[in-house]
Coordinates of C-alpha atoms in Angstrom, one line a residue:
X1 CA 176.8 125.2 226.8
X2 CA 175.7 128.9 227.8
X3 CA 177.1 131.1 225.7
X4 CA 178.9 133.6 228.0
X5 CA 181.9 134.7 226.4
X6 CA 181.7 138.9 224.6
X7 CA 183.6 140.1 221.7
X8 CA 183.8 144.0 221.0
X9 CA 185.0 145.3 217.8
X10 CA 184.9 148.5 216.1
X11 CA 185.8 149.1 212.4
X12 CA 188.8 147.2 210.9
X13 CA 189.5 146.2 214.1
X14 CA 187.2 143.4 214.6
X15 CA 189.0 140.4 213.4
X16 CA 191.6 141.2 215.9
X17 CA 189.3 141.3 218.6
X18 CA 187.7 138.8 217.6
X19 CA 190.6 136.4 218.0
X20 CA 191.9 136.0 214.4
X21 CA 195.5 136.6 214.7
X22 CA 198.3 138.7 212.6
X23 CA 200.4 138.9 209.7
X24 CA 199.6 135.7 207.4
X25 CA 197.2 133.9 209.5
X26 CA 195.4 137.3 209.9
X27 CA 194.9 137.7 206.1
X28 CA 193.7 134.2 205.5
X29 CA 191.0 135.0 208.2
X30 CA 189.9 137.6 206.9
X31 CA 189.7 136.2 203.8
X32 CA 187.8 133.2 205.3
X33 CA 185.8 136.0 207.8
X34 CA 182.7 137.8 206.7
X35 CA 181.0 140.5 208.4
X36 CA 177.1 141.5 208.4
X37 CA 176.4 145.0 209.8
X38 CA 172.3 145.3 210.3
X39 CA 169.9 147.8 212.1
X40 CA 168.0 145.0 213.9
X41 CA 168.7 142.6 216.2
X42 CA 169.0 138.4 217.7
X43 CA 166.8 138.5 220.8
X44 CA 166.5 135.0 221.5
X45 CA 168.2 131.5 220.5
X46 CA 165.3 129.9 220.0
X47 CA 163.2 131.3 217.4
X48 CA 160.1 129.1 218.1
X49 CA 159.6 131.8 221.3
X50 CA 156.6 133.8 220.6
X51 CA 158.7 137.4 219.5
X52 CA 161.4 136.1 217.9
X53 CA 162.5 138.8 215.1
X54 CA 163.6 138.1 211.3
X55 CA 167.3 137.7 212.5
X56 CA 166.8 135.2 214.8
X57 CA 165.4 133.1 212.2
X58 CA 168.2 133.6 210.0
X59 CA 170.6 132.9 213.5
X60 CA 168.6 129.1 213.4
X61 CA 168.9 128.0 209.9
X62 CA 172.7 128.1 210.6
X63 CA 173.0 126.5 214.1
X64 CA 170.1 124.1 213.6
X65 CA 169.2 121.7 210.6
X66 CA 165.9 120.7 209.4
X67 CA 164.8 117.2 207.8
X68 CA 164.6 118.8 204.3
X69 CA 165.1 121.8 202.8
X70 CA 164.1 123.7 199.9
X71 CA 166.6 124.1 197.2
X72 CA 167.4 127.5 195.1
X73 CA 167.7 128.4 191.1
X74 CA 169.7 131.1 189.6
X75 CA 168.6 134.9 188.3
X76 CA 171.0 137.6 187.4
X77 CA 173.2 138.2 189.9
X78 CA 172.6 135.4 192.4
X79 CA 169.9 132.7 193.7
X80 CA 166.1 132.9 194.8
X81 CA 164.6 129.8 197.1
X82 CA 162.6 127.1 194.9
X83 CA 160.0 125.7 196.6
X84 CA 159.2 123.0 194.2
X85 CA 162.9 121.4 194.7
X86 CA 162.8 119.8 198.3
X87 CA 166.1 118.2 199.2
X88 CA 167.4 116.1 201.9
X89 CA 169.2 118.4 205.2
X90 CA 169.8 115.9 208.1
X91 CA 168.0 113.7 206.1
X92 CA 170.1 111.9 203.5
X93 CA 167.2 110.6 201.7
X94 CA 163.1 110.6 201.8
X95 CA 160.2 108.9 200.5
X96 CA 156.6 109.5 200.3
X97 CA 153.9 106.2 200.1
X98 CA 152.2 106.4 196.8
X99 CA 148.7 107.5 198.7
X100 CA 150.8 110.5 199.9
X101 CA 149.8 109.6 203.4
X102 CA 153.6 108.8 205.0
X103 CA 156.7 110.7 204.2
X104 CA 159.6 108.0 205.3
X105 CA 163.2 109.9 206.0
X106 CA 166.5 108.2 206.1
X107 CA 169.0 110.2 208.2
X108 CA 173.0 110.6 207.7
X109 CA 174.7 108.2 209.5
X110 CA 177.3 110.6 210.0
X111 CA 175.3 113.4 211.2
X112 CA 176.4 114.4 214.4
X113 CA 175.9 117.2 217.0
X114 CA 177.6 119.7 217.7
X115 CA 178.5 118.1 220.8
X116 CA 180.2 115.3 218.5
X117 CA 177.2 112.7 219.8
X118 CA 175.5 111.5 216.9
X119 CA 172.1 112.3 215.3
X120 CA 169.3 109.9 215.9
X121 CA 165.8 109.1 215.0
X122 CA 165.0 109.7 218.5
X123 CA 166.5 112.9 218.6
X124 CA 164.2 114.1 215.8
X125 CA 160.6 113.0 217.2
X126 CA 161.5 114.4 220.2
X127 CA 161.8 117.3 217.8
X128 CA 159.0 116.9 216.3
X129 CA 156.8 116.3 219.2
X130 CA 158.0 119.4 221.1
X131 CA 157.1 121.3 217.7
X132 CA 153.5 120.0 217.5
X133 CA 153.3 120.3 221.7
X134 CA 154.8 123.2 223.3
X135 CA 153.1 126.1 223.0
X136 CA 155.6 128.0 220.5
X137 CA 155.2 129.5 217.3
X138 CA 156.2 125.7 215.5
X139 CA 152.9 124.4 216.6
X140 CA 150.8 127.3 214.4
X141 CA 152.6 126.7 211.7
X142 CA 153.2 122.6 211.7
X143 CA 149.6 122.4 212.0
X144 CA 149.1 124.4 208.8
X145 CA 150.8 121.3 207.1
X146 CA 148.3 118.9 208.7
X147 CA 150.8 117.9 211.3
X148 CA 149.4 118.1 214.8
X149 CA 150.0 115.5 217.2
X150 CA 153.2 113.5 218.5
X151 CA 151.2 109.7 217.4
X152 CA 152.3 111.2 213.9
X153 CA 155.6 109.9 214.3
X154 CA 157.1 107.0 214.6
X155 CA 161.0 105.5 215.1
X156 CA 161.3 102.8 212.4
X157 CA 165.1 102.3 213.1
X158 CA 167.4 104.2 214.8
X159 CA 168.0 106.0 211.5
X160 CA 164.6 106.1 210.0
X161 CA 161.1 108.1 210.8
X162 CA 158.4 108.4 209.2
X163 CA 155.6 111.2 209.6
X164 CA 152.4 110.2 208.8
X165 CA 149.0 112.4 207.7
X166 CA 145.2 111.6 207.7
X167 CA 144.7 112.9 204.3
X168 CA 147.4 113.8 200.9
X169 CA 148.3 117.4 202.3
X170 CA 150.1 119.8 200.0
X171 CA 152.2 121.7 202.5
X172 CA 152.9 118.9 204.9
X173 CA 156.2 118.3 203.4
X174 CA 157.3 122.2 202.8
X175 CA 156.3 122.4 206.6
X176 CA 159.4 120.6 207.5
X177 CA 161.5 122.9 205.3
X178 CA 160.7 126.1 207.5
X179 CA 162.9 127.8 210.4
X180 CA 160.8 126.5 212.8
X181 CA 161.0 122.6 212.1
X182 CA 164.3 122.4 214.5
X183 CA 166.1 119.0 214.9
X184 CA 167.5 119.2 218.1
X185 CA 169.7 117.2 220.6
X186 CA 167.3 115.8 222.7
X187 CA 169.4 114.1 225.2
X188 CA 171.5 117.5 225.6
X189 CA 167.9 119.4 225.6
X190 CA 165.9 117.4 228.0
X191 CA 169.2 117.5 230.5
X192 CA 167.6 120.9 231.3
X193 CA 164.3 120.1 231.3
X194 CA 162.1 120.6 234.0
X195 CA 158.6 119.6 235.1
X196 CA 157.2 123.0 234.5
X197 CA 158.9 123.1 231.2
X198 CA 159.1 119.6 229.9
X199 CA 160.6 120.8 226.4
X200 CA 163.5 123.0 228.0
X201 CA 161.8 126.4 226.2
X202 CA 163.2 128.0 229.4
X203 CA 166.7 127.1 228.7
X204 CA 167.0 127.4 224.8
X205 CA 166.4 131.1 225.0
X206 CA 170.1 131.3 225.9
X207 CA 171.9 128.1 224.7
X208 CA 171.7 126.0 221.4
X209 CA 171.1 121.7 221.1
X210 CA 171.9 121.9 217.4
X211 CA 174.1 119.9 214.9
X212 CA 174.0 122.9 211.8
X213 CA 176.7 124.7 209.5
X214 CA 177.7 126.5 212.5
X215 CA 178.2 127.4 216.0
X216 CA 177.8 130.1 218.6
X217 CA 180.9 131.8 219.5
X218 CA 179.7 134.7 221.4
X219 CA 176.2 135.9 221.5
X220 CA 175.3 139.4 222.9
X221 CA 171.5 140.7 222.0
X222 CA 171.5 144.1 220.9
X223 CA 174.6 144.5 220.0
X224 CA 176.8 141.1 217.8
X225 CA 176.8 137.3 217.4
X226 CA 179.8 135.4 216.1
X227 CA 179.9 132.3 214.8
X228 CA 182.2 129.6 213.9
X229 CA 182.2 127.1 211.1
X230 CA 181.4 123.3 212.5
X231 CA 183.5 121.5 210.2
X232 CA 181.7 118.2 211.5
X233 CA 178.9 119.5 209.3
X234 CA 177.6 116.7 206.6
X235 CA 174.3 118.2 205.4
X236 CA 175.1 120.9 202.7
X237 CA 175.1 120.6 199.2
X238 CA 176.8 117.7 198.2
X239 CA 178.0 117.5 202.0
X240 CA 180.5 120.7 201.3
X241 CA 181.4 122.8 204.3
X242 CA 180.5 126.8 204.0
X243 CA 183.3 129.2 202.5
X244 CA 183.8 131.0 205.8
X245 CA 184.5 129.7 208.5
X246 CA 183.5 132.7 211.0
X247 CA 180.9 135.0 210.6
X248 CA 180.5 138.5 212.8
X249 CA 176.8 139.7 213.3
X250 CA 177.2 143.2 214.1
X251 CA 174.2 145.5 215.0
X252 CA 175.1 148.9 213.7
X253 CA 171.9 151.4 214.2
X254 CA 172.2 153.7 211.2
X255 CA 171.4 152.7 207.7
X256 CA 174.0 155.3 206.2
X257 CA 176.8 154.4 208.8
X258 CA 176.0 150.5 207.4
X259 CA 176.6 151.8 203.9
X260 CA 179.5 153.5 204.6
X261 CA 181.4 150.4 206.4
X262 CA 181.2 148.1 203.6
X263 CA 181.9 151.1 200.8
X264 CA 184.8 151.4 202.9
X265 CA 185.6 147.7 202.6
X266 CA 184.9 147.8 206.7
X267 CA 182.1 145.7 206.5
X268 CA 181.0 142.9 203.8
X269 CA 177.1 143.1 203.5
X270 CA 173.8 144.5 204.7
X271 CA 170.0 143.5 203.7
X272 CA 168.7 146.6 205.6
X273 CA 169.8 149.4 203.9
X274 CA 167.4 152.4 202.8
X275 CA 166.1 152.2 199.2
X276 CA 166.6 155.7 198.8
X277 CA 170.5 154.8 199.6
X278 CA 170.5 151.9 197.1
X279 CA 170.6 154.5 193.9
X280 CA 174.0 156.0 195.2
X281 CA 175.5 152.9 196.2
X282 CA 175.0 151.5 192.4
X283 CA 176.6 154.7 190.8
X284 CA 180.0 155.3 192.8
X285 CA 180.2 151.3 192.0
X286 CA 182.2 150.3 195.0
X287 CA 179.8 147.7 196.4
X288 CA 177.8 144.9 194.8
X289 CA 174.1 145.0 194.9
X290 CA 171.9 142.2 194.4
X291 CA 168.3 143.4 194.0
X292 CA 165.0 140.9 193.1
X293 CA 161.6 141.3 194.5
X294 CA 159.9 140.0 197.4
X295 CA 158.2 137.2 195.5
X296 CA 156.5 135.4 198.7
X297 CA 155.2 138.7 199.8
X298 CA 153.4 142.0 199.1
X299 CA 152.8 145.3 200.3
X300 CA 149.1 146.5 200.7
X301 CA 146.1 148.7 202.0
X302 CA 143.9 146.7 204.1
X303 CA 140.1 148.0 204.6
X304 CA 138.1 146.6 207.3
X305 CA 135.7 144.8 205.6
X306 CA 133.3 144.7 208.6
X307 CA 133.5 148.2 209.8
X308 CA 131.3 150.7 208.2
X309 CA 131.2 152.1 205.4
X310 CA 134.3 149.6 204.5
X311 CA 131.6 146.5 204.5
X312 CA 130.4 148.0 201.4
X313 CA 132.2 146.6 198.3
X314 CA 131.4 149.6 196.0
X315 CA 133.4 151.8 198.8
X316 CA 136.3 149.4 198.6
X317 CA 136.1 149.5 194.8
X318 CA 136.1 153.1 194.9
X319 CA 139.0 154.3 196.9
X320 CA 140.9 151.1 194.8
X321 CA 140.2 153.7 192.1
X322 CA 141.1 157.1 193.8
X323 CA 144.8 155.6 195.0
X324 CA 147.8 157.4 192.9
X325 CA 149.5 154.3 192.2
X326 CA 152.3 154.9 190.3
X327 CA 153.4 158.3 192.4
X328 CA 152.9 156.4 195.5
X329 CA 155.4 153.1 194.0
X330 CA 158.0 156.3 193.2
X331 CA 157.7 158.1 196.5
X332 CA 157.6 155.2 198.6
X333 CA 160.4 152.3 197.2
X334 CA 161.8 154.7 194.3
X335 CA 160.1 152.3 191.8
X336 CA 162.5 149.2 193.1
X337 CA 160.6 146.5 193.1
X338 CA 157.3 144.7 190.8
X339 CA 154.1 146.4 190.8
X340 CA 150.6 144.7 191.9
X341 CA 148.4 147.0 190.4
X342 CA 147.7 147.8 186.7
X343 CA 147.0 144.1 185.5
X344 CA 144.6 144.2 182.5
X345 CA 142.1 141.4 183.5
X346 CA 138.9 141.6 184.3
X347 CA 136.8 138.4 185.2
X348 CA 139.9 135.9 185.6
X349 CA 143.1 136.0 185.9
X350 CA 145.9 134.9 183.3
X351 CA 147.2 132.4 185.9
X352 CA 146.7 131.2 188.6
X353 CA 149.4 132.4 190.8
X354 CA 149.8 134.8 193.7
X355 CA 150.4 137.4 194.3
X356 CA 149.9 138.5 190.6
X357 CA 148.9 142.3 189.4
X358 CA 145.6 143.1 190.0
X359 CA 143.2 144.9 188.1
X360 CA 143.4 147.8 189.7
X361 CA 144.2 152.1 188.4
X362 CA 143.8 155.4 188.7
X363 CA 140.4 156.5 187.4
X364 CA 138.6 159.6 189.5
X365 CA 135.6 159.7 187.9
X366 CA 135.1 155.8 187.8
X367 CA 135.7 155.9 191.9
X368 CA 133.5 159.1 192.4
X369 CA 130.7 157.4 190.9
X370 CA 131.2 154.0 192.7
X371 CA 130.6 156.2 196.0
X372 CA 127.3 157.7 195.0
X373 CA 126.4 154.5 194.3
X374 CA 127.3 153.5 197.6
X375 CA 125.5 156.3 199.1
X376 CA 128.1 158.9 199.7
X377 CA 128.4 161.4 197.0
X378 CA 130.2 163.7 199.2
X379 CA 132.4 161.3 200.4
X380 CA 133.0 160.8 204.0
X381 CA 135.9 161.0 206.7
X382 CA 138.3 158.3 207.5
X383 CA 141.8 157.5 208.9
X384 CA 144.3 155.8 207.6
X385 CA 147.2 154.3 209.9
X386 CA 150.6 153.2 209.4
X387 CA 153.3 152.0 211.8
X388 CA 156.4 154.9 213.4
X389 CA 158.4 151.9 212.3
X390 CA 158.2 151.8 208.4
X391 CA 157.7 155.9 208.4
X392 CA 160.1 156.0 205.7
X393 CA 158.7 154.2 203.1
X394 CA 155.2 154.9 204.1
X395 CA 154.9 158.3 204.9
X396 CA 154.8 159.6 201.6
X397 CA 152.3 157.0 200.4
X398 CA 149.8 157.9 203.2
X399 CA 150.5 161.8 202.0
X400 CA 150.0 161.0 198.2
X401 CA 147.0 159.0 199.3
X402 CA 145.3 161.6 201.5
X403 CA 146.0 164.3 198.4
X404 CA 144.3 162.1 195.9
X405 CA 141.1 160.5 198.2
X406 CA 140.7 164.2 198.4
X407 CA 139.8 164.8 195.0
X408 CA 136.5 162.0 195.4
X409 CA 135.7 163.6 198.4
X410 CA 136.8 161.6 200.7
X411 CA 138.5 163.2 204.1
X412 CA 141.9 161.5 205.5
X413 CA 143.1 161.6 208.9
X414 CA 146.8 160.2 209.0
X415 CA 148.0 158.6 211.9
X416 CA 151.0 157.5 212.1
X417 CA 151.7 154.8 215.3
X418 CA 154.3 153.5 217.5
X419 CA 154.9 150.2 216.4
X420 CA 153.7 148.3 219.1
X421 CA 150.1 150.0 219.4
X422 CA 149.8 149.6 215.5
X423 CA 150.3 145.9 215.8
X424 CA 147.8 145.6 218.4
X425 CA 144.6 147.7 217.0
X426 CA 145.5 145.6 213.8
X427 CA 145.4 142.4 215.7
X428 CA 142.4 143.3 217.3
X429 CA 140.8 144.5 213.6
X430 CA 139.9 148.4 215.3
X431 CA 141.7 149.8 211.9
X432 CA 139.8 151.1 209.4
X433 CA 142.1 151.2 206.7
X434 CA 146.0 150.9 207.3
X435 CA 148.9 149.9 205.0
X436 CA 151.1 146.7 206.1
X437 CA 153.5 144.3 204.0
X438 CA 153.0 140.6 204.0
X439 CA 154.9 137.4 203.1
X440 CA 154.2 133.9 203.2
X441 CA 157.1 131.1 204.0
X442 CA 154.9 128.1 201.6
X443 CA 154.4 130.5 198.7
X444 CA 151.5 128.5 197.3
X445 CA 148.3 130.5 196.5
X446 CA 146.2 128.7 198.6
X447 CA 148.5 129.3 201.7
X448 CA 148.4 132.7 200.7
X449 CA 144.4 133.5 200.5
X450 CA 143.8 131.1 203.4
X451 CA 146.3 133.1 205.8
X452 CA 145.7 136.4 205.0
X453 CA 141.8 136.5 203.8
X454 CA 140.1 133.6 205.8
X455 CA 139.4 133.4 209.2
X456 CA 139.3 135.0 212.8
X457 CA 142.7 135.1 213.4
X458 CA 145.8 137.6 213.4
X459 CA 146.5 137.8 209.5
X460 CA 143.2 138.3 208.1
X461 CA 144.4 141.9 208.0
X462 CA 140.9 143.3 206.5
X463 CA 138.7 140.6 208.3
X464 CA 137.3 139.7 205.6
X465 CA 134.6 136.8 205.4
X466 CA 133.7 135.2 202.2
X467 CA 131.8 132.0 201.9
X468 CA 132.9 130.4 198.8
X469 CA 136.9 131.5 199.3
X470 CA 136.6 129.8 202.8
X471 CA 135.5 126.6 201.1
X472 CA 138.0 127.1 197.9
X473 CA 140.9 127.2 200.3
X474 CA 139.7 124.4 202.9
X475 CA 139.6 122.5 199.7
X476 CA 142.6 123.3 197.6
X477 CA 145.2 122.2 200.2
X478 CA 144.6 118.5 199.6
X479 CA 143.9 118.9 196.1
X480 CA 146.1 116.5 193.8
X481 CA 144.7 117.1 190.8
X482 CA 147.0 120.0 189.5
X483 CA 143.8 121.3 187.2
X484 CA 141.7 121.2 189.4
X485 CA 144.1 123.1 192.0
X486 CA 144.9 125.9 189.7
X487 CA 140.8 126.3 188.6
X488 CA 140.6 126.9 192.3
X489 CA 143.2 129.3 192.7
X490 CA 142.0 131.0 189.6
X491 CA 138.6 131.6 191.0
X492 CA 140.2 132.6 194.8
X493 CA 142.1 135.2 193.0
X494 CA 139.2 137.0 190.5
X495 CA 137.1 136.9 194.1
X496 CA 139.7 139.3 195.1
X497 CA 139.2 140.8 192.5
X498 CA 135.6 141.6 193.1
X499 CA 135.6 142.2 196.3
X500 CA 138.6 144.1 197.3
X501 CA 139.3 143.4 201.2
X502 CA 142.7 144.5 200.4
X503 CA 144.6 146.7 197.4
X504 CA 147.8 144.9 196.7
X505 CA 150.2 147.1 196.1
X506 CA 153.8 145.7 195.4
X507 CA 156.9 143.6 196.1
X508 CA 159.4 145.9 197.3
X509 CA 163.0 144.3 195.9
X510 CA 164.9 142.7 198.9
X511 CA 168.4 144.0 198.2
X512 CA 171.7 142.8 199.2
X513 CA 174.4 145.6 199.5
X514 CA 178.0 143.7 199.8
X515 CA 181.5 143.7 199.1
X516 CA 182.8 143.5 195.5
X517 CA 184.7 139.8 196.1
X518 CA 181.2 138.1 197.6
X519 CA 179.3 135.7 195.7
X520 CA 176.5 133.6 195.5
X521 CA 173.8 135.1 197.5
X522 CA 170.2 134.1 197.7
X523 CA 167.2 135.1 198.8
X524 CA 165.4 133.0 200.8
X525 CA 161.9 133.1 201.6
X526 CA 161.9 134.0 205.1
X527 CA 164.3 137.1 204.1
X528 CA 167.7 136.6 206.0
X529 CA 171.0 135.7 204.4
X530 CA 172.1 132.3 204.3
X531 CA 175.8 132.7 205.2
X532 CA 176.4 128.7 203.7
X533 CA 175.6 129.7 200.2
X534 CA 178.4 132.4 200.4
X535 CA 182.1 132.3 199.1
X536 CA 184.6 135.5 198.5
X537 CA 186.8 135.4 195.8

């Protein structure tokens, strides 16, 4: 069904205009209602579209299920995702062949959609083959799990699949726990199908074939979404339905407005706040915060490592040496969040996980003689580039870092881009030297160093080319041995070290601003709230 119908709301309002009632049956709603007020936006229904943003990833996890899903652990104040817990979603059990090469599902017999028709095994290869067929953003990523082609799955039983792989593949089951890995109603889907769009791409951009927690109840880009508990649902935790049973997605522009609405009690939570806000928020103590660093991610400064005089290691090494670290971790994210820089090894690193601190500090003299040894004892000019977008936080890093490059001689031009033409001189690798943030949805180091330091392609942010981490990371994925993996990973990482293609810089803390009564928030790996996990009380 297109989604047609518009709700408008302002301030305590909304639940009234969004249908909710009075007196009794008004309070209970609320109660049962939760609203998200965030600077950005849902710009299509289905995320697989090439330019889908963050929040319509988060949109999917709640109107579509998956085969599986990763689980979550408690820290101080809430949840973070755990990747080595993979549970059953639509699937109510799985099993994987002792040679690792066949991961056999069992779905819920009482799965249904959401138009009350009920799941099949048919419905998810059809999933699964659109994923690994269309030309979407599920096909990059399946294929980083070793699943590439439709002869990969079969129907066992009109409850059963199984997924098949050439060789034991690390990822290829956390590949089926990600946004993109849809199951979708195919016989609803292919209804509006056509032969220039076989997988109805065309028509999901504004309608949903889903069977999830919850359903569309208006859906207006730019501006809300609303959505509405399916109390059908079977595949939470212990098959329990979500606390709330609507949810309003409001799209308020200002960061301070956002803060105000839920001090006020207007609004319950944001994820988009400014960090410079966060502070304030904590002391007049009318709001919750729930603060724990990006740990499937990192902020850094990427050099081109085949543009001159960046192709030089010693010129990498040095300007890792000339960068104000600490000042710029103050300036730029107020100290919240865990620092990459300042780890005391030297050869190898203590573990082999990523990203860890690396062995980088402040030391002027050490980076002013790394660049006569390079050849430029005077230093040289450069640029460094940042996007309009993320001015805010990185602003006053490129200022601190211009100041301090200064003091080895080397010039700094800052240049500070629309968004759009940043994105593209990175993707086509014309930047010298920029600062960007990174995360990875399989936060296993090899997934890591392969997709952002191997390869011709988009994430290889400094281009860089090196012969024996190409081969450590072709190899690790389908590494069983768990030594032998984490020797790999070990030696990966110190050839970071070494080399510096990039300066790793920090996590920034993704923080959760919400009302006093709401509990059990997560964070999840691909940085959106998961409105299931929620309760008020």
């Amino acid at each position: 069904m297109k989604i047609t119908r518009r709700v408008v709301f302002a301030g305590s309002t909304a639940l009234v205009a969004a249908g909710l009632g009075n007196g009794e049956a008004m309070a209970q709603s609320r109660a049962e209602t939760l609203r998200q007020v965030t600077g950005n936006t849902i710009n299509t229904l289905d995320l697989t579209m090439p330019g889908s943003t963050r929040e319509s990833f988060g949109l999917s996890m709640h109107i579509y299920d998956r085969l599986v899903a990763f689980g979550r652990k408690p820290v101080p104040g809430g949840h973070v995702f755990d990747q080595a817990n993979i549970r059953g979603e639509l699937a109510e059990s799985y099993t994987i062949s002792p040679d690792g090469l066949r991961f056999t599902f069992k779905l819920r017999r009482d799965a249904k959609w959401h138009d009350g028709s009920p799941v099949t095994a048919a419905d998810v290869k059809w999933s699964l083959d659109r994923h690994v067929t269309a030309n979407s953003l599920a096909k990059a990523q399946l294929q980083i799990g070793s699943l590439v082609s439709p002869e990969q799955f079969k129907v066992i039983d009109p409850m059963t699949i199984e997924v098949s792989i050439e060789k034991p593949d690390r990822l290829s089951l956390m590949d089926l726990c990600v946004p993109y890995a849809i199951m979708i109603n195919s016989t609803l889907a292919k209804k509006h199908a056509t032969p220039e769009d076989p997988w109805a791409q065309v028509w999901m951009r504004e309608n949903t074939a889903g069977g999830g927690a919850y359903t569309i109840e208006t859906f207006k880009p730019g501006e809300q979404v609303v959505l509405r508990r399916n109390d059908a649902w079977k595949c939470g935790v212990d098959g329990k339905l979500p606390f709330f049973r609507r949810i309003i997605c409001q799209t308020v522009p200002e960061a301070a407005t956002r803060a105000n609405l839920i001090e006020r009690g207007d609004a319950d939570l944001s994820i988009d706040l400014s960090a410079s806000d966060i502070p304030g928020l904590q002391q007049r103590g009318r709001v919750k915060v729930f603060s724990v660093p990006i740990t499937n991610g990192f902020t850094h400064v990427a050099f081109n490592s085949r543009m001159a005089p960046y192709d030089n290691p010693k010129v990498r090494k040095a300007l890792a040496a000339a960068m104000p670290y600490e000042d710029m971790f103050q300036a730029s994210i107020f100290g919240r969040g865990a620092r990459l820089f300042g780890g005391t090894w030297t050869d190898a690193p203590p573990t082999p996980a990523f990203p860890q601190p690396m062995p980088h500090k402040t030391d002027l003299a050490l980076a002013k003689t790394l660049l006569a040894e390079a050849g430029f004892p005077n230093g040289f000019k450069t640029t460094f580039s940042f996007s309009a977008g993320l001015a805010a936080t990185n602003e006053p890093l490129a200022a601190l870092l211009k100041e301090s490059f200064a003091k080895v001689g080397v010039e700094v031009e800052i240049q500070k881009m629309p968004d759009a033409q940043f994105n593209t001189l990175q993707a086509e690798k014309r930047l010298p030297m920029f600062v960007d943030g990174a995360t990875a949805w399989l936060p296993e180091p090899d997934y890591f160093l392969r997709l952002y330091f191997t390869r011709d392609q988009r994430w290889n942010f400094s281009n860089f080319n090196n012969a024996e981490l190409n081969a450590l990371t072709e190899a690790a994925q389908f590494e069983q041995d768990k030594a032998k993996y984490d020797a790999a990973c070990t030696r990966m990482i110190a050839i970071l070290g070494e080399q510096v293609p990039e300066v790793l810089l920090w996590q920034p803390n993704h923080e959760a601003v919400m009302a006093p009564t709401i509990s059990g928030y997560t964070y999840w790996y691909y940085r959106q709230i998961d409105f299931r996990d929620l309760v008020r009380g």
